[in-house]
CSV table of C-alpha atoms in Angstrom, one decimal:
chain,number,residue,atom,x,y,z
A,1,ILE,CA,-41.6,53.6,-100.3
A,2,LEU,CA,-38.9,51.3,-100.8
A,3,LEU,CA,-37.8,49.1,-98.4
A,4,HIS,CA,-34.1,48.1,-97.5
A,5,HIS,CA,-33.3,44.4,-97.3
A,6,HIS,CA,-29.9,45.2,-95.6
A,7,CYS,CA,-31.6,47.3,-92.6
A,8,PRO,CA,-35.4,46.3,-92.2
A,9,ASN,CA,-35.3,48.9,-90.3
A,10,HIS,CA,-34.3,52.0,-92.8
A,11,PHE,CA,-37.0,52.8,-96.0
A,12,THR,CA,-36.6,55.6,-98.1
A,13,ILE,CA,-39.4,57.9,-99.3
A,14,LEU,CA,-38.7,59.4,-103.3
A,15,LYS,CA,-39.9,62.5,-104.8
A,16,THR,CA,-40.4,63.0,-108.1
A,17,HIS,CA,-36.6,64.6,-108.2
A,18,SER,CA,-33.4,63.4,-107.5
A,19,SER,CA,-33.8,64.0,-103.9
A,20,PHE,CA,-34.9,61.5,-101.1
A,21,HIS,CA,-35.3,61.6,-97.2
A,22,LYS,CA,-34.6,58.3,-94.9
A,23,PHE,CA,-36.3,57.5,-91.7
A,24,ASN,CA,-36.0,54.7,-89.2
A,25,LEU,CA,-38.9,53.5,-86.7
A,26,PHE,CA,-37.9,51.8,-83.5
A,27,HIS,CA,-38.6,48.3,-84.1
A,28,PRO,CA,-37.6,46.9,-80.4
A,29,PRO,CA,-35.8,43.2,-81.1
A,30,LYS,CA,-37.4,39.9,-80.7
A,31,ARG,CA,-35.6,39.3,-77.5
A,32,SER,CA,-36.1,41.2,-75.2
A,33,ARG,CA,-32.7,42.8,-73.6
A,34,SER,CA,-32.2,44.9,-70.3
A,35,ILE,CA,-30.0,47.8,-70.0
A,36,MET,CA,-27.5,46.6,-68.1
A,37,ALA,CA,-27.0,43.2,-70.1
A,38,VAL,CA,-25.5,45.0,-73.0
A,39,ALA,CA,-22.4,46.4,-70.8
A,40,ALA,CA,-20.3,44.7,-73.4
A,41,SER,CA,-21.2,47.6,-75.6
A,42,GLY,CA,-20.0,50.1,-73.4
A,43,ILE,CA,-22.8,51.0,-71.6
A,44,ASN,CA,-23.8,49.8,-68.7
A,45,LEU,CA,-27.0,51.8,-67.4
A,46,THR,CA,-29.9,51.7,-65.4
A,47,PRO,CA,-33.1,50.5,-67.2
A,48,LEU,CA,-36.2,52.5,-65.8
A,49,SER,CA,-37.9,50.1,-65.1
A,50,LYS,CA,-35.3,48.8,-62.5
A,51,ALA,CA,-35.9,49.1,-58.7
A,52,ASP,CA,-32.3,49.5,-57.5
A,53,ASP,CA,-31.6,51.9,-54.3
A,54,ASN,CA,-28.3,52.0,-55.0
A,55,PHE,CA,-29.2,53.8,-58.2
A,56,HIS,CA,-26.6,57.1,-58.2
A,57,ARG,CA,-27.3,59.0,-61.2
A,58,PRO,CA,-23.7,61.4,-60.9
A,59,THR,CA,-21.8,57.9,-61.7
A,60,GLU,CA,-24.7,57.0,-64.8
A,61,LEU,CA,-23.9,59.7,-66.1
A,62,LYS,CA,-20.2,59.6,-65.7
A,63,ALA,CA,-20.8,56.4,-67.5
A,64,PHE,CA,-22.8,57.0,-70.6
A,65,ASP,CA,-20.6,60.4,-71.2
A,66,ASP,CA,-17.4,58.2,-71.2
A,67,THR,CA,-18.8,55.7,-73.8
A,68,LYS,CA,-18.7,58.9,-76.2
A,69,ALA,CA,-21.4,57.2,-78.4
A,70,GLY,CA,-24.2,59.4,-77.1
A,71,VAL,CA,-27.8,58.3,-77.5
A,72,LYS,CA,-27.5,56.8,-81.0
A,73,GLY,CA,-24.7,54.5,-79.0
A,74,LEU,CA,-28.1,53.2,-76.9
A,75,VAL,CA,-30.2,52.6,-80.2
A,76,ASP,CA,-27.6,51.1,-81.9
A,77,ALA,CA,-27.2,48.8,-78.5
A,78,ASN,CA,-30.7,47.7,-79.3
A,79,ILE,CA,-32.0,49.1,-75.8
A,80,THR,CA,-35.9,48.6,-75.4
A,81,GLU,CA,-36.4,51.0,-72.7
A,82,ILE,CA,-35.3,54.0,-72.0
A,83,PRO,CA,-32.2,54.2,-68.9
A,84,ARG,CA,-33.3,56.4,-66.0
A,85,ILE,CA,-31.3,59.3,-66.3
A,86,PHE,CA,-33.3,60.2,-69.3
A,87,TYR,CA,-36.9,59.9,-67.4
A,88,HIS,CA,-38.9,63.3,-68.3
A,89,PRO,CA,-42.0,63.1,-65.7
A,90,PRO,CA,-45.0,63.5,-68.6
A,91,GLU,CA,-46.4,67.0,-68.5
A,92,GLU,CA,-50.2,68.2,-67.8
A,93,VAL,CA,-50.2,70.3,-70.5
A,94,ASP,CA,-53.1,70.3,-72.9
A,95,SER,CA,-51.9,70.8,-76.7
A,96,ALA,CA,-53.6,73.5,-78.3
A,97,GLU,CA,-56.5,73.3,-81.1
A,98,THR,CA,-55.5,72.8,-84.2
A,99,HIS,CA,-56.8,76.3,-85.4
A,100,ILE,CA,-53.8,77.9,-83.8
A,101,HIS,CA,-50.8,77.8,-86.3
A,102,ILE,CA,-47.0,79.4,-86.4
A,103,PRO,CA,-47.8,82.2,-88.6
A,104,LEU,CA,-45.9,80.9,-92.1
A,105,ILE,CA,-44.5,84.2,-93.9
A,106,ASP,CA,-43.7,84.5,-98.0
A,107,LEU,CA,-41.1,86.8,-98.2
A,108,GLU,CA,-41.1,86.5,-102.4
A,109,GLY,CA,-40.8,90.4,-103.5
A,110,VAL,CA,-39.5,91.4,-100.1
A,111,GLY,CA,-36.3,93.5,-101.9
A,112,ASP,CA,-38.7,95.2,-104.7
A,113,ASP,CA,-42.1,95.2,-104.2
A,114,SER,CA,-43.0,98.0,-101.2
A,115,LEU,CA,-45.9,97.1,-100.8
A,116,LYS,CA,-45.3,93.4,-99.9
A,117,ARG,CA,-42.8,94.7,-97.9
A,118,LYS,CA,-45.0,96.3,-96.2
A,119,HIS,CA,-47.2,92.9,-95.6
A,120,ILE,CA,-44.6,90.7,-94.8
A,121,ILE,CA,-43.1,93.5,-92.1
A,122,ASP,CA,-47.1,93.6,-90.6
A,123,GLN,CA,-46.4,89.8,-90.6
A,124,ILE,CA,-43.7,89.7,-88.8
A,125,ARG,CA,-44.7,92.4,-86.6
A,126,ASP,CA,-47.8,90.4,-85.5
A,127,ALA,CA,-45.8,86.7,-85.0
A,128,SER,CA,-43.2,88.3,-82.8
A,129,GLU,CA,-45.9,90.2,-80.4
A,130,GLU,CA,-47.8,87.6,-80.2
A,131,LEU,CA,-45.9,83.5,-80.5
A,132,GLY,CA,-42.4,84.8,-80.5
A,133,PHE,CA,-42.0,82.0,-83.7
A,134,PHE,CA,-42.7,82.5,-87.7
A,135,GLN,CA,-42.2,80.1,-90.8
A,136,LEU,CA,-40.1,81.8,-94.2
A,137,ILE,CA,-40.8,80.3,-97.4
A,138,ASN,CA,-39.3,81.6,-100.1
A,139,HIS,CA,-36.2,82.6,-98.8
A,140,GLY,CA,-34.0,82.1,-100.9
A,141,ILE,CA,-31.8,78.9,-100.0
A,142,PRO,CA,-32.0,76.5,-102.5
A,143,THR,CA,-33.3,73.1,-101.7
A,144,SER,CA,-30.3,71.9,-102.5
A,145,VAL,CA,-28.3,73.4,-100.1
A,146,LEU,CA,-30.9,72.4,-97.0
A,147,GLU,CA,-30.6,69.3,-98.4
A,148,GLU,CA,-27.2,69.2,-98.1
A,149,ILE,CA,-26.9,70.6,-94.6
A,150,ARG,CA,-29.0,67.4,-93.1
A,151,ASP,CA,-27.5,64.9,-95.1
A,152,SER,CA,-23.6,66.2,-93.6
A,153,VAL,CA,-25.5,65.8,-90.3
A,154,ARG,CA,-27.4,62.7,-91.0
A,155,ARG,CA,-23.4,61.4,-92.2
A,156,PHE,CA,-21.5,62.6,-89.0
A,157,HIS,CA,-24.1,61.1,-86.8
A,158,GLU,CA,-24.2,57.7,-88.5
A,159,GLN,CA,-20.5,57.1,-89.1
A,160,ASP,CA,-18.7,54.5,-87.5
A,161,THR,CA,-19.0,55.1,-83.9
A,162,GLU,CA,-15.2,55.2,-83.1
A,163,VAL,CA,-14.4,57.8,-86.0
A,164,LYS,CA,-16.6,59.7,-84.0
A,165,LYS,CA,-15.5,59.7,-80.8
A,166,GLN,CA,-12.4,61.3,-81.3
A,167,TYR,CA,-14.0,64.9,-82.2
A,168,TYR,CA,-16.4,63.8,-78.4
A,169,THR,CA,-15.5,67.0,-75.6
A,170,ARG,CA,-17.0,69.0,-73.2
A,171,ASP,CA,-14.2,72.2,-74.1
A,172,PHE,CA,-16.4,74.1,-75.7
A,173,MET,CA,-13.4,76.2,-76.8
A,174,LYS,CA,-12.4,74.0,-79.4
A,175,PRO,CA,-13.7,74.6,-83.3
A,176,PHE,CA,-15.7,71.8,-83.3
A,177,ILE,CA,-17.7,70.0,-80.2
A,178,TYR,CA,-19.9,67.0,-80.5
A,179,ASN,CA,-21.4,65.6,-77.6
A,180,SER,CA,-24.8,64.5,-76.0
A,181,ASN,CA,-26.4,66.9,-73.5
A,182,PHE,CA,-23.8,69.9,-73.0
A,183,ASP,CA,-25.9,70.1,-70.1
A,184,LEU,CA,-25.6,66.9,-69.0
A,185,TYR,CA,-24.0,67.1,-65.3
A,186,SER,CA,-26.5,70.0,-64.5
A,187,ALA,CA,-29.6,69.0,-65.7
A,188,PRO,CA,-32.2,67.4,-63.7
A,189,THR,CA,-33.1,65.3,-67.0
A,190,THR,CA,-31.1,63.8,-69.4
A,191,ASN,CA,-32.2,64.1,-72.8
A,192,TRP,CA,-32.7,62.1,-76.2
A,193,ARG,CA,-30.7,64.1,-78.6
A,194,ASP,CA,-26.7,64.6,-79.7
A,195,THR,CA,-25.3,67.3,-80.9
A,196,PHE,CA,-22.0,69.1,-83.1
A,197,SER,CA,-21.9,72.6,-82.9
A,198,TYR,CA,-19.5,75.4,-84.2
A,199,VAL,CA,-18.7,79.3,-84.3
A,200,SER,CA,-19.1,80.4,-87.9
A,201,ALA,CA,-19.3,84.3,-86.3
A,202,PRO,CA,-16.9,87.0,-85.9
A,203,ASN,CA,-14.1,84.2,-86.4
A,204,PRO,CA,-15.7,81.1,-88.3
A,205,PRO,CA,-13.4,78.2,-88.1
A,206,ASN,CA,-10.7,76.5,-91.0
A,207,PRO,CA,-12.5,74.5,-93.3
A,208,GLN,CA,-9.6,71.7,-92.4
A,209,GLU,CA,-11.4,71.9,-88.6
A,210,LEU,CA,-14.4,70.2,-89.4
A,211,PRO,CA,-15.2,66.6,-90.4
A,212,GLU,CA,-14.4,65.9,-93.3
A,213,ILE,CA,-17.3,63.6,-93.8
A,214,CYS,CA,-19.8,66.6,-93.8
A,215,SER,CA,-18.5,67.9,-97.0
A,216,PHE,CA,-18.8,64.6,-99.2
A,217,ILE,CA,-21.8,65.3,-101.4
A,218,LEU,CA,-23.0,62.4,-103.8
A,219,ASP,CA,-23.7,63.2,-107.3
A,220,LEU,CA,-27.3,63.7,-109.1
A,221,LEU,CA,-27.0,59.9,-110.2
A,222,LEU,CA,-24.9,58.5,-107.0
A,223,THR,CA,-22.1,57.8,-109.1
A,224,SER,CA,-19.5,60.0,-107.2
A,225,VAL,CA,-18.2,61.9,-104.6
A,226,PHE,CA,-16.7,65.3,-104.5
A,227,ARG,CA,-15.7,68.1,-101.3
A,228,ARG,CA,-17.7,70.7,-100.5
A,229,ASP,CA,-17.6,72.8,-97.7
A,230,ILE,CA,-21.3,72.5,-96.9
A,231,MET,CA,-21.3,74.1,-93.7
A,232,VAL,CA,-19.1,76.8,-94.7
A,233,ASP,CA,-21.8,77.5,-97.3
A,234,PHE,CA,-24.9,77.2,-95.2
A,235,SER,CA,-23.6,79.5,-92.9
A,236,LYS,CA,-23.1,82.7,-95.5
A,237,TRP,CA,-27.2,81.6,-96.0
A,238,VAL,CA,-28.1,81.8,-93.2
A,239,MET,CA,-26.5,85.1,-92.3
A,240,GLU,CA,-27.7,86.8,-95.1
A,241,ILE,CA,-30.9,85.2,-94.0
A,242,GLY,CA,-30.2,86.9,-90.5
A,243,LYS,CA,-29.5,90.7,-91.5
A,244,LEU,CA,-32.8,90.3,-93.6
A,245,VAL,CA,-34.5,89.2,-90.5
A,246,LEU,CA,-33.4,91.9,-88.8
A,247,GLU,CA,-33.6,94.7,-90.6
A,248,LEU,CA,-37.8,93.6,-90.8
A,249,LEU,CA,-37.7,93.3,-87.1
A,250,SER,CA,-36.4,96.7,-86.7
A,251,GLU,CA,-38.6,98.0,-89.6
A,252,ALA,CA,-41.2,96.6,-87.8
A,253,LEU,CA,-40.4,98.6,-84.6
A,254,GLY,CA,-40.5,101.5,-86.5
A,255,LEU,CA,-36.8,101.5,-86.9
A,256,ASN,CA,-34.1,102.4,-89.2
A,257,PRO,CA,-33.7,99.0,-91.2
A,258,ASN,CA,-30.2,98.5,-90.5
A,259,TYR,CA,-30.6,99.6,-86.2
A,260,LEU,CA,-30.9,95.9,-84.8
A,261,ASP,CA,-27.5,94.9,-87.3
A,262,ASN,CA,-26.1,98.2,-86.4
A,263,ILE,CA,-26.1,97.2,-82.5
A,264,GLY,CA,-24.2,93.9,-83.2
A,265,CYS,CA,-27.2,91.5,-83.7
A,266,SER,CA,-25.2,90.1,-86.4
A,267,ASP,CA,-22.3,90.2,-85.1
A,268,GLY,CA,-22.3,86.2,-83.8
A,269,LEU,CA,-23.6,83.6,-85.3
A,270,ALA,CA,-23.1,79.8,-83.7
A,271,PHE,CA,-24.3,76.8,-85.3
A,272,VAL,CA,-26.0,74.0,-83.6
A,273,TYR,CA,-26.8,70.8,-85.2
A,274,HIS,CA,-29.2,68.4,-83.4
A,275,TYR,CA,-29.8,64.6,-83.6
A,276,TYR,CA,-32.7,63.0,-82.6
A,277,PRO,CA,-32.5,58.5,-83.1
A,278,PRO,CA,-35.7,56.8,-82.7
A,279,CYS,CA,-36.5,56.1,-79.2
A,280,PRO,CA,-38.7,53.4,-77.6
A,281,GLN,CA,-40.1,55.0,-75.0
A,282,PRO,CA,-41.2,58.6,-76.2
A,283,LYS,CA,-43.8,59.6,-73.9
A,284,LEU,CA,-41.1,58.9,-71.2
A,285,THR,CA,-38.3,61.0,-72.0
A,286,ILE,CA,-37.6,64.7,-73.8
A,287,GLY,CA,-35.8,65.2,-76.8
A,288,ILE,CA,-35.3,68.9,-76.0
A,289,SER,CA,-36.9,70.3,-72.4
A,290,GLU,CA,-38.3,73.3,-72.1
A,291,HIS,CA,-36.5,76.6,-72.9
A,292,SER,CA,-36.1,80.0,-74.2
A,293,ASP,CA,-33.5,81.0,-76.3
A,294,THR,CA,-30.9,83.2,-75.0
A,295,ASP,CA,-29.6,84.8,-78.2
A,296,PHE,CA,-31.5,87.4,-80.3
A,297,ILE,CA,-33.1,85.7,-83.3
A,298,THR,CA,-32.7,81.9,-83.8
A,299,VAL,CA,-32.9,80.5,-87.6
A,300,LEU,CA,-33.7,76.9,-87.9
A,301,LEU,CA,-33.9,74.3,-90.4
A,302,GLN,CA,-36.1,71.1,-89.1
A,303,ASP,CA,-36.4,68.2,-91.1
A,304,LEU,CA,-40.3,66.7,-91.8
A,305,VAL,CA,-40.5,64.5,-89.0
A,306,GLY,CA,-42.0,67.2,-86.8
A,307,GLY,CA,-42.2,67.8,-82.3
A,308,LEU,CA,-41.2,70.7,-81.9
A,309,GLN,CA,-43.5,72.6,-79.9
A,310,ILE,CA,-44.3,76.1,-78.1
A,311,ARG,CA,-45.6,77.1,-75.0
A,312,HIS,CA,-48.7,79.7,-75.8
A,313,GLN,CA,-51.5,80.5,-73.1
A,314,ASN,CA,-50.2,77.2,-71.1
A,315,LYS,CA,-50.6,75.1,-73.9
A,316,TRP,CA,-48.6,73.2,-76.1
A,317,ILE,CA,-48.7,74.2,-80.3
A,318,ASP,CA,-47.1,72.4,-82.4
A,319,VAL,CA,-44.6,74.1,-85.2
A,320,ARG,CA,-45.6,71.8,-88.1
A,321,PRO,CA,-43.0,70.9,-90.5
A,322,VAL,CA,-42.8,72.9,-94.3
A,323,ALA,CA,-40.8,71.3,-96.7
A,324,GLY,CA,-37.9,74.1,-97.4
A,325,ALA,CA,-38.9,76.2,-94.8
A,326,LEU,CA,-36.9,77.8,-92.1
A,327,VAL,CA,-38.2,78.6,-88.7
A,328,VAL,CA,-37.4,81.9,-86.6
A,329,ASN,CA,-37.4,82.7,-83.7
A,330,ILE,CA,-37.3,85.5,-80.8
A,331,GLY,CA,-34.3,84.7,-78.1
A,332,ASP,CA,-34.2,86.3,-75.1
A,333,LEU,CA,-31.8,89.2,-75.5
A,334,MET,CA,-34.2,90.8,-78.0
A,335,GLN,CA,-37.1,89.9,-75.7
A,336,LEU,CA,-34.7,92.5,-73.6
A,337,ILE,CA,-33.7,95.3,-75.6
A,338,THR,CA,-37.1,95.4,-77.5
A,339,ASN,CA,-38.5,96.3,-73.6
A,340,ASP,CA,-40.5,93.4,-74.3
A,341,ARG,CA,-42.3,94.6,-77.4
A,342,PHE,CA,-41.3,91.3,-79.2
A,343,GLU,CA,-41.6,87.6,-77.0
A,344,SER,CA,-39.0,85.1,-76.4
A,345,VAL,CA,-41.5,82.0,-75.8
A,346,ASN,CA,-40.2,78.6,-74.4
A,347,HIS,CA,-40.3,75.8,-76.4
A,348,ARG,CA,-39.3,72.2,-76.7
A,349,VAL,CA,-38.7,68.9,-78.7
A,350,LEU,CA,-41.0,65.5,-78.4
A,351,SER,CA,-39.5,62.4,-78.5
A,352,SER,CA,-40.8,59.9,-81.5
A,353,HIS,CA,-40.5,56.0,-82.3
A,354,GLU,CA,-39.8,58.0,-85.3
A,355,GLY,CA,-35.8,59.0,-86.2
A,356,PRO,CA,-33.7,60.7,-86.5
A,357,ARG,CA,-35.1,64.1,-86.2
A,358,ILE,CA,-32.3,66.4,-87.6
A,359,SER,CA,-32.2,70.0,-87.1
A,360,VAL,CA,-29.6,72.7,-87.8
A,361,ALA,CA,-30.1,75.8,-85.5
A,362,GLY,CA,-28.2,79.2,-86.4
A,363,VAL,CA,-27.9,81.3,-83.2
A,364,PHE,CA,-27.5,85.3,-83.6
A,365,SER,CA,-25.3,86.2,-80.4
A,366,THR,CA,-22.0,86.6,-79.3
A,367,MET,CA,-22.7,84.1,-76.8
A,368,VAL,CA,-20.1,81.7,-77.2
A,369,SER,CA,-17.0,85.1,-78.2
A,370,PRO,CA,-18.6,87.5,-75.6
A,371,SER,CA,-17.6,91.2,-75.7
A,372,ASP,CA,-18.7,93.9,-73.3
A,373,LYS,CA,-20.6,96.1,-75.2
A,374,PHE,CA,-23.7,96.9,-73.1
A,375,TYR,CA,-27.2,96.0,-74.3
A,376,GLY,CA,-30.3,97.6,-72.7
A,377,PRO,CA,-33.8,98.6,-73.8
A,378,ILE,CA,-33.4,100.7,-77.0
A,379,LYS,CA,-34.3,104.0,-75.8
A,380,GLU,CA,-36.5,105.4,-79.2
A,381,LEU,CA,-39.0,102.7,-77.6
A,382,LEU,CA,-38.9,103.7,-74.1
A,383,SER,CA,-41.3,106.4,-73.2
A,384,LYS,CA,-43.1,107.8,-69.6
A,385,GLU,CA,-45.8,105.2,-70.2
A,386,LYS,CA,-43.5,102.5,-71.4
A,387,PRO,CA,-40.4,102.9,-69.1
A,388,ALA,CA,-37.5,100.2,-69.6
A,389,ILE,CA,-38.1,96.9,-67.7
A,390,TYR,CA,-34.5,95.6,-67.9
A,391,ARG,CA,-31.5,97.0,-66.8
A,392,GLU,CA,-28.7,97.1,-69.3
A,393,THR,CA,-26.0,94.0,-69.3
A,394,THR,CA,-23.5,93.0,-71.2
A,395,VAL,CA,-24.1,89.3,-73.2
A,396,LYS,CA,-21.1,88.4,-71.2
A,397,ASP,CA,-22.6,88.7,-68.0
A,398,PHE,CA,-25.9,87.5,-69.5
A,399,SER,CA,-24.2,84.2,-70.7
A,400,VAL,CA,-22.3,83.5,-67.7
A,401,GLN,CA,-25.7,83.5,-66.1
A,402,PHE,CA,-27.5,81.1,-68.7
A,403,LYS,CA,-24.9,78.7,-67.6
A,404,SER,CA,-25.6,79.1,-64.3
A,405,ASP,CA,-29.0,78.4,-64.2
A,406,GLY,CA,-29.3,75.9,-66.8
A,407,LEU,CA,-31.7,75.0,-69.6
A,408,GLY,CA,-35.3,75.5,-69.2
A,409,THR,CA,-34.8,78.3,-67.0
A,410,SER,CA,-35.8,82.1,-67.4
A,411,THR,CA,-32.4,83.9,-67.8
A,412,LEU,CA,-34.6,87.1,-68.1
A,413,LYS,CA,-35.7,87.7,-64.4
A,414,HIS,CA,-32.8,88.5,-63.2
A,415,TYR,CA,-32.6,91.9,-65.1
A,416,LYS,CA,-35.8,93.2,-64.3
A,417,LEU,CA,-35.7,96.5,-62.6
A,418,ASN,CA,-37.7,96.7,-58.9
A,419,HIS,CA,-40.7,98.4,-60.1
A,420,ALA,CA,-41.3,95.4,-63.2
A,421,ASP,CA,-43.4,92.6,-62.7
A,422,VAL,CA,-40.7,89.4,-61.9
């Protein structure tokens, strides 16, 4: 472990090869500063401890949004307590016993060994029915690509704020979107994270529309820099993995391997890049509020900081980071078309003194550019004993309902048929 003398809050964990990870630990400045006192930095928000009858949440949300500096801007201003808009009441839900783990599935041999493939399919079926989450190793994406994409996220969020601001927007039709909390003005709690996103399929962005800083790569000796479209590269890998997962899920349902792909489950792919800065009061806020994903499947790359949890039997279970692994979870639309065979479960991300936490989510859905194609429970899965639980819907209507409900509210409940339990 090396301490950076020019920045004592940074240290580097060296590995036995050329890659490395950087983490920050939140260390409050020696002199306490109230958030109201850092208005010169463009931030003028009420600290949590300040009793103020004049507190007006919409006004403070606008003040935070107008900085275009995100949560990282607050941390850079050396705050010692969170603003009131970020307060998230602690939940009275216990963490699960440590013996409950998210399944770790080894994909080695999935394409050329029928016995291994059957075993993998059985594992994926069990995980999708019971927990809605599993992790994959030996998935084929080189470790160097995983490290490069995480580094690109870090570079973007840690570049000069004035440069970064040019990408800040709430116009979700733009090819590249950077902001903090997509639902800032509608959510009851502001989450401790910043995000950028873009749509990769069906209409990928022009590489020139993506920030150049995300495409720089240092060579192994750290002596030169060259450009490569890392995000475009990574999206191709994730699409390949997503199609494989959809094959395995199809077979797990007793369907043709291409079934889910043929009905359009891989037609849309968007990427969401989250950056969670270290937090001075992590127990009093949240990285991402409890929610379920509205897509078919999500393929997630997380770093080693941790914090992702799923709700299972009213307990929170840690999705423990595994170096090089990808996390896959079932989305609401997959639960709908499988008629509750596969489960889309609620999950959240905790804040931490340690950070930044970086994650990259590949979201398989045409939610951003929805079509009028109808999706309902797969007919091959229905019978007199197992009638349809949901009515048909389009991804477009599902998307509108989700945006109306907001993060943390079940969209599926609106599509339950009368005979089904709501």
